[in-house]
Amino acid sequence: MAFRKALKHTAVVSGGVVAAAFGVSKLIEYRKTQAQLAHVAAEAELKVPFADELPSRQAQLSTLRNTEEFDVLIVGGGATGAGCALDAVTRNLKTALVERNDFSSGTSSRSTKLIHGGVRYLQKAIMQLDYEQYMMVKEALHERANLLKIAPHLSAPLPIMLPVYKWWQLPYYWAGIKMYDLVSGIQCLKSSYVLSKTKALELFPMLKKDKLVGAIVYYDGQHNDARMNLAIAITAARYGGTVANYTEVVHLLKTKDPQTGTEKVCGARCRDVVSGQEFDVKAKCVINATGPFTDSLRKMDNQETQNICQPSAGVHIVIPGYYSPDNMGLLDPATSDGRVIFFLPWENMTIAGTTDTPTSVTAHPIPGEDDINFILREVRNYLNADVEVRRGDVLAAWSGIRPLVTDPNSKDTQSICRNHIVSISDSGLVTIAGGKWTTYRSMAEETLDAAVKAHTLSAESCKTVGLVLEGAKGWTPTLYIRLVQDYGLEKEVAQHLTSTYGSKAFDVAKMAQVTGQRWPIVGKRLVSEFPYIESEVLYAIKEYACTAIDVIARRTRLGFLNVQAADEALPRIVQIMGKELNWSEEKKTAELEAAKKFLYQEMGYRSRAEQLTKTSEINLDYQTIVRYKKRFHKFDKESKGFITTVDVQQVLGSINIDIDENALHEILNEVDLNKNGQVEIDEFLQLMNAVNKGQVSDNRLAILLKTAEETLDKRGPVTVDRSGGGV
């Protein structure tokens, strides 16, 4: 009875706070619904010049160089920039977009992968009686529903569990989550619900049982962020927008206004990063959508302008999929330092993050070891003691720079703007900054509205609500079955292709090579444990991939899921791209090295590798050291103090295990700290010390030697001579 009263009281208090907002919000909801119906009807009238064949990158560059003047030139190919391009081109504006790196190469590919309104923002809105923040959540929830609708192959609703460990928190959190449902209105994905302790553990068995009183489950959206960004950019290109990655702005072009005598921005001097060629792109309006690099372009316009971007770094880690259920996320609403941590299933792995640390702007953010360990500590706090959370289980880690901004039009220029800002400089440069992934579309709409008004452009109304993205048309949840039946693809591969490319998966399947096996008939994998296939590399080039990094990071997500697997796939990826793009041997080598550097620095390979070092203190007891030395000497029969691939091959051959010499060399190289072609006894002990401490996991040499030792012990002493001498 007391519990029910508490629920009722909390709900009444929370409801009263936002009651005044509901009258306005219902009117907004009605208007948005009417606008959506109008826009969906208008979609049928839109022409799609490149519905069949996407223009090549060279064709796009040629259009950039040869067009006399564009209506709009957008700088920045992240979610917001691509959204602006799609909004502009569907308003019948002559549109160009340039990105100095690859589409989604920055913050837009390094998010938490959630499409959400922001539960914590709603909490603040209620607690602080903040109407502006309430409306920000309302807008985000509307955009969440739209994004799930326009790209169903790349996004889906995800249930997220909020575990409760104190009785008084249950009614408090329940009321807040119910308010989240209420604010969603007709666009609520699924109604939230309360779980008993028993049911919560049934759905999330890894959860810590001690003091758990129950849980609340609510729904938000999840997506493949880099692929979503790419889909927006490609859709803009389909509608006739000129989009070019690896095209940087060298400086802005300006002309004097004959009436006022003031300088106005009229385009940009651009450079093709691949060829080095420079050219001018004229435009009536230039839009700055460069995310964390907002101030760089603003200073090209006016060196005296004050910075508005206050960058914050958010680190995420990826750990094996067994750390979370297949379809249930976890929210830690109050970490040890007050931050929020999400723990989510993603691409058959588990993603955990994020941190929030002030940083400097860089094109190559590096995940710090302190941030990685902070996330691991918080994960340990919520998981059962039976689940050992090991540092060595971190398969990838990355840092994304969130471009928090101050409003240049505000009197208080030091306070962080909680939403986004659109500003127009004296010379006419339009800047869109801040905001969040979920609201990219509405941010783009607001930006184009401002640009059209400021530059008196002849444009139609916004048509992007309900406008489906690349691959969405014709997609169904069971489309993968047709791929299996028509092409002889593995089920896992077919499911991956349809959830990545939507209806365009058939184009990828047509490019797939025959395997020569009974099954699958087509579709050679890049690495055995992931469903990415070789034909995706060829299709990536059609999607404007120019480098091996583009393929491992943004066309496929291999680099974000497992850095070692990505490293193993790189030689084949470079080989395929090199043949298709006519790369020289020098170019192939450079691409391979650049991609390895990317994995090492930006995707956490460096942090992973540094867990095993020559200088680490060995904290093994005497008996354990003796046991490991005994294992080592089963391979080092001559007591040289080191083992080589030949030593390992001989022992494996004696127990009828055959491993390719190149693969064996790679296995030993992971442990060969001084890179002298052999693994010494102290290097082996360093490895086993790191394994025991959880700093290294799934090490192939450690598992191989242990398995071989167990087999040898079962069979008794078998000489190399008796076994035939191995290989």
C-alpha angles and dihedrals in degrees: 000000000000089000092053091049090051091051092049094047094048092047092050093050093047093045093051092056095059100029091102090056095055097073091057094039093053090054090049090048091052093048092048091050091051091046091050092053090050092048094048089052089049091052090073089059095052116105118227105203095183102037093129106034126024113223113250121246090253090054090051091050090049090053090049091053098043104040110104094215136346123212091224133018114191119199113205131047101213124111094286096044093047089046090053091050092051092046092049098046093048089053086061094254119144098248136195130178128189128188122186093212128019127310108277092005092135133043096333093070095043102060131120086262091239127134100203147148094223118257092201092051089055090050090054091046091055097041094046097035087237110167094181091056091046091055090048089058090045092054092046092052090052090050091047090059092047094050093050088051100047096046108026092157092059099039141041141170113271126199111226122198123216106197116211123209101175125058095223091056093060097073091037095054093037092057092048094049092046088053087053088056090047094051089050088061114177089353094065105132096212131336117266120239143192122245131202119234091258094051092044091055090046091057096037106026093172090065120115108259101197112107092349108151099177143298143246122224122203133169133243132156130265129197147171095258102196093045090047090052090049091048090055092050094046091047088054088052091049090056091052103271116144107231125175130178122201089037114122132193110242095184140333122263118231138189132189118253104236092213101047101019091228123131118255128195109247104170142310142273104238135194127206100228092203098054100019092231118144129210141161123254113198119205138167089224133023119202121201108213099153100131111208089010093059093117094051092064093039089056090050084060096043124001091201096058117116122242115258100177118093104183122213124191121225118192124202131184132203120216131174119296093245090075091075138027116265094251110021129083129197131223123203100197097188120030124187091275097037098262126127120245125197122202108194142169109239131169090345090305133088121251121200128187175358133225124182114213130155110249143165122261113265135157090223111046115186124212110239124226091231091057092047091052092046090057091046091051092051091048090052090054091062102038129082116265087242088068108077108207104209129192088221090063092069101110096179138356133189142177124222125193113228109207102223110183143199118221110250089200093056124095089227100058093172098063117095115246108233093206131030130291132217115200135172120209125219089260092052101257107152114214126194113186141162123015128110139275094257094058098045092117097051089044089054091048092052091046094052091045088055093044094049091050097044095046098033092235120179101240141150124234123281114284104177099101104103093001104142120229132228111305097009098100109090095008119137130172090250097047090107090070090066090053091053092047099041101040108020095242123160113263092241092050092047091050090049093050095050093046090050104038102018112202089353088071088093089063089055092046091052089058094050119113126234111260097211089230130112089245135048095028095197135012119074110207121232089217126008100237097050128063095230112123134201096250089064088069090057091046090048089063089056086052090058098264107160103171140038088248089060089057100046095040109033114009090045118014096222094122091054093048105043124357094197093052090048090050090052092050095049100085092054092044091052090047093053094045092045092055093046096045097036095241119182120234089257091053092049091051091048092049092049092050093046092051092047089051090051092053092044097050109023103029099048100257089126093054090046093049093047091062086079111053137155092236099051114121112249109230100184123127120241096258092051092049090051090050093051093045089053089053091049093050091055083072098031094060093161093052092236092150092243141058131221135194089268092057092050093045092053094053093043090049090055089061094041097254115140120195125175112254093233091051090048091051089054091049093053092042090063089064099032096101098178092041096230095137096259140077113235125207093253091050089052091050090049088053094050091045090054091046091051091050092049092243091118126034136176092019107174098213093049092050093042094052093044093050092047091049092052091050092048092049091052093050096042124226111342118177123222089239093058091050093054097260099282120250 
